[in-house]
Coordinates of C-alpha atoms and ligand atoms in Angstrom, one line a residue:
X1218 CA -21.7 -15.4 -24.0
X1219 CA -21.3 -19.0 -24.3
X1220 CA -20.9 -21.5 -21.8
X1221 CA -16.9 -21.9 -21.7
X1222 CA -16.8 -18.0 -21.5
X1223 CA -19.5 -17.6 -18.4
X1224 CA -17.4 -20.6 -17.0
X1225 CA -14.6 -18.9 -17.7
X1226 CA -15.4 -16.0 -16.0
X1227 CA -16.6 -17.7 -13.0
X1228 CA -13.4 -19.2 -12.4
X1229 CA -11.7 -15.9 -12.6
X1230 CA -14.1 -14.2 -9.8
X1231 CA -13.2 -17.0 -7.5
X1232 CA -9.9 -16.8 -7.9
X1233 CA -10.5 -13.0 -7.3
X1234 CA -12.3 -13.4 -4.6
X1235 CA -9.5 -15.0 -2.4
X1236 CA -7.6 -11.8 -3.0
X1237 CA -10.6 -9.6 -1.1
X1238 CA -9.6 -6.7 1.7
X1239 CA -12.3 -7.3 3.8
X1240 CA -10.5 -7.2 7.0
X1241 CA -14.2 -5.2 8.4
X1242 CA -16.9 -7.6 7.1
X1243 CA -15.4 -11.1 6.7
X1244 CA -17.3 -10.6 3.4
X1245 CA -15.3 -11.6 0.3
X1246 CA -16.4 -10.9 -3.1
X1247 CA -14.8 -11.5 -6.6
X1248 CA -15.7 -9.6 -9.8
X1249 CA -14.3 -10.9 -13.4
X1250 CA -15.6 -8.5 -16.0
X1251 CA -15.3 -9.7 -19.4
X1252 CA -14.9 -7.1 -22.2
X1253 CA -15.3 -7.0 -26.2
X1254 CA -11.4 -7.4 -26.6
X1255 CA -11.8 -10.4 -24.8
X1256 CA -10.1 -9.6 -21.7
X1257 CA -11.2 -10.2 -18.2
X1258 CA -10.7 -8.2 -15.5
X1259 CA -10.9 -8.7 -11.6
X1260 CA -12.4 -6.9 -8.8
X1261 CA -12.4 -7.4 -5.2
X1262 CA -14.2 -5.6 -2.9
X1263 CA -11.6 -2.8 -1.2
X1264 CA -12.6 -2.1 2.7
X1265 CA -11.2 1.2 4.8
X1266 CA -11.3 2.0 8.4
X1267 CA -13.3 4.8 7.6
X1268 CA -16.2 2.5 6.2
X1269 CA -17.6 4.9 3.9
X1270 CA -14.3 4.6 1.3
X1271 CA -15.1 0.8 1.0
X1272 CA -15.4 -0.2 -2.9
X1273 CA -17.4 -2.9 -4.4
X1274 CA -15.4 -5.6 -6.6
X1275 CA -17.4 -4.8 -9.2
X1276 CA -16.8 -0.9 -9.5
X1277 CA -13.0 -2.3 -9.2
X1278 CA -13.2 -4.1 -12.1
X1279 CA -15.1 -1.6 -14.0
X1280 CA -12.9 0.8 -13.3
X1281 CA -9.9 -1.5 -14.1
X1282 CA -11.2 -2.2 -17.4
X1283 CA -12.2 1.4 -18.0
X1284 CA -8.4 2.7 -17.4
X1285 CA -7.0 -0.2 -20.1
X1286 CA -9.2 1.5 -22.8
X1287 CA -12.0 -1.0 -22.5
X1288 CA -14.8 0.2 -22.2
X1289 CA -17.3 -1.8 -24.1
X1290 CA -18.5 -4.9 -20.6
X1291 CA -19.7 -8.0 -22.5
X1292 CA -20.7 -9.5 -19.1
X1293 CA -19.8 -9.5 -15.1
X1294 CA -19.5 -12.8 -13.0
X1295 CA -20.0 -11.8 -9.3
X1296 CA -19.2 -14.3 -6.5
X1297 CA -19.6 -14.3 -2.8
X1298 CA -20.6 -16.9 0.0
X1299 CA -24.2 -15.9 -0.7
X1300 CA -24.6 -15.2 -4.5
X1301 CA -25.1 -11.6 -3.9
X1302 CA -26.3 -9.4 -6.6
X1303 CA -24.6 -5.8 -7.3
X1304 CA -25.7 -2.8 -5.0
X1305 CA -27.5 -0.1 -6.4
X1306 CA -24.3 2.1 -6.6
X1307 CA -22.7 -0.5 -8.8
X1308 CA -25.6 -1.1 -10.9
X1309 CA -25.3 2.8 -12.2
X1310 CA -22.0 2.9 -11.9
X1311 CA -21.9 -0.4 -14.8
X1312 CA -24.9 1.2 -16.3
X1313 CA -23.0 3.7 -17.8
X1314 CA -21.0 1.7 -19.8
X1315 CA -23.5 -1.4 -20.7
X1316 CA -27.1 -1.1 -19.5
X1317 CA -27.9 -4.6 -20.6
X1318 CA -25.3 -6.1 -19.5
X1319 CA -25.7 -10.0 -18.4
X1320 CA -24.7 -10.7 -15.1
X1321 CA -24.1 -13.8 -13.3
X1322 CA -24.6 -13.9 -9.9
X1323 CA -22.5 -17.0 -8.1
X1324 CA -22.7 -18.4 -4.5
X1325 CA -18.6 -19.3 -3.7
X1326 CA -19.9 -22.2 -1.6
X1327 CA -22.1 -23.5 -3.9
X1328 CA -20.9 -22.6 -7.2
X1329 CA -22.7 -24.9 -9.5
X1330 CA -25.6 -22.4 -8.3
X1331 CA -25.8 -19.7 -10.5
X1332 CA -28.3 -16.8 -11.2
X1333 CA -28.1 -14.7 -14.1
X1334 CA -29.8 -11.2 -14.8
X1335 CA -29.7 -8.3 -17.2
X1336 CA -28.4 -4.9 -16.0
X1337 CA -31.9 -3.4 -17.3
X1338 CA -33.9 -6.1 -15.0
X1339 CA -32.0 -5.3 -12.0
X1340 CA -32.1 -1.1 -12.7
X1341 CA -35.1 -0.4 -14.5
X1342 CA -35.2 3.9 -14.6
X1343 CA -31.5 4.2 -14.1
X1344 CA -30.9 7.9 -14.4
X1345 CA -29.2 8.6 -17.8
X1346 CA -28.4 12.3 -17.1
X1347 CA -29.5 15.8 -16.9
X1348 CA -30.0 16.1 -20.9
Ligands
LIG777 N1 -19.9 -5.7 -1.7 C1 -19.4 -5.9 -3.0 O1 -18.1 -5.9 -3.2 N2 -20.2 -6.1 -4.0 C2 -21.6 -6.2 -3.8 O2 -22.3 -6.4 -4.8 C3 -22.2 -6.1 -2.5 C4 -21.3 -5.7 -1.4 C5 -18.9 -5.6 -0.6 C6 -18.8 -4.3 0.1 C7 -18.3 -4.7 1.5 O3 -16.9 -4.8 1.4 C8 -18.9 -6.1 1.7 O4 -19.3 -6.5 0.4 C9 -20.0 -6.1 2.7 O5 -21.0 -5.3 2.3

């Protein structure tokens, strides 16, 4: 990915971002998963009264991409007010698709701070399956 695309995609979690349902945790987070098609899709982090229902922004925007036929992830851009990187959940759950994935990891306050990982360094021993 070059620089213009990982900008790119930064730009479109943060827009995400302000589009969050986190009326529980006052926690926003904004997902822009880039594809091989190269299209982009969002993710925001869904909340429910029930807790337990809430969904990451980054299983939304896997999960949007998957249902357009894209299914080959090039790279995620996460963004929150503390750079957070994806839970373990998500980690499978984007595993599946793209175990190397790059990520990039952005703090929405300070966004010119960026961290950047590979899927396989933040889930080393994912489970792959029964077989
Ligand atoms: N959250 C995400 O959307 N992505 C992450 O990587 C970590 C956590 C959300 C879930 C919940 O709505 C809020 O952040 C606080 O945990």
């Amino acid at each position: 990915m070059n620089v213009a695309n990982e900008n790119e995609l930064i730009q479109s979690a943060l827009d995400a971002q302000k589009r969050a349902y986190c009326v529980y945790s006052n926690f926003p987070v904004g997902a822009a998963l880039l594809t091989a098609s190269g299209r982009v899709y969002q993710g925001v982090n869904i909340e429910n009264a029930s807790f337990g229902l809430t969904i990451c922004a980054e299983r939304v925007a896997a999960a949007a991409a998957v249902a357009n036929g894209d299914i080959e992830f090039t790279a995620i851009a996460v963004v929150s007010r503390t750079g957070v990187s994806p839970c373990g959940a998500c980690r499978q759950f984007l595993a599946e698709f793209a175990p190397n994935l790059p990520i990039v990891m952005v703090d929405s306050l300070q966004p010119d701070v960026i961290h950047r990982a590979t899927l396989d360094q933040l889930l080393p021993g994912r489970f792959e399956g029964p077989v």
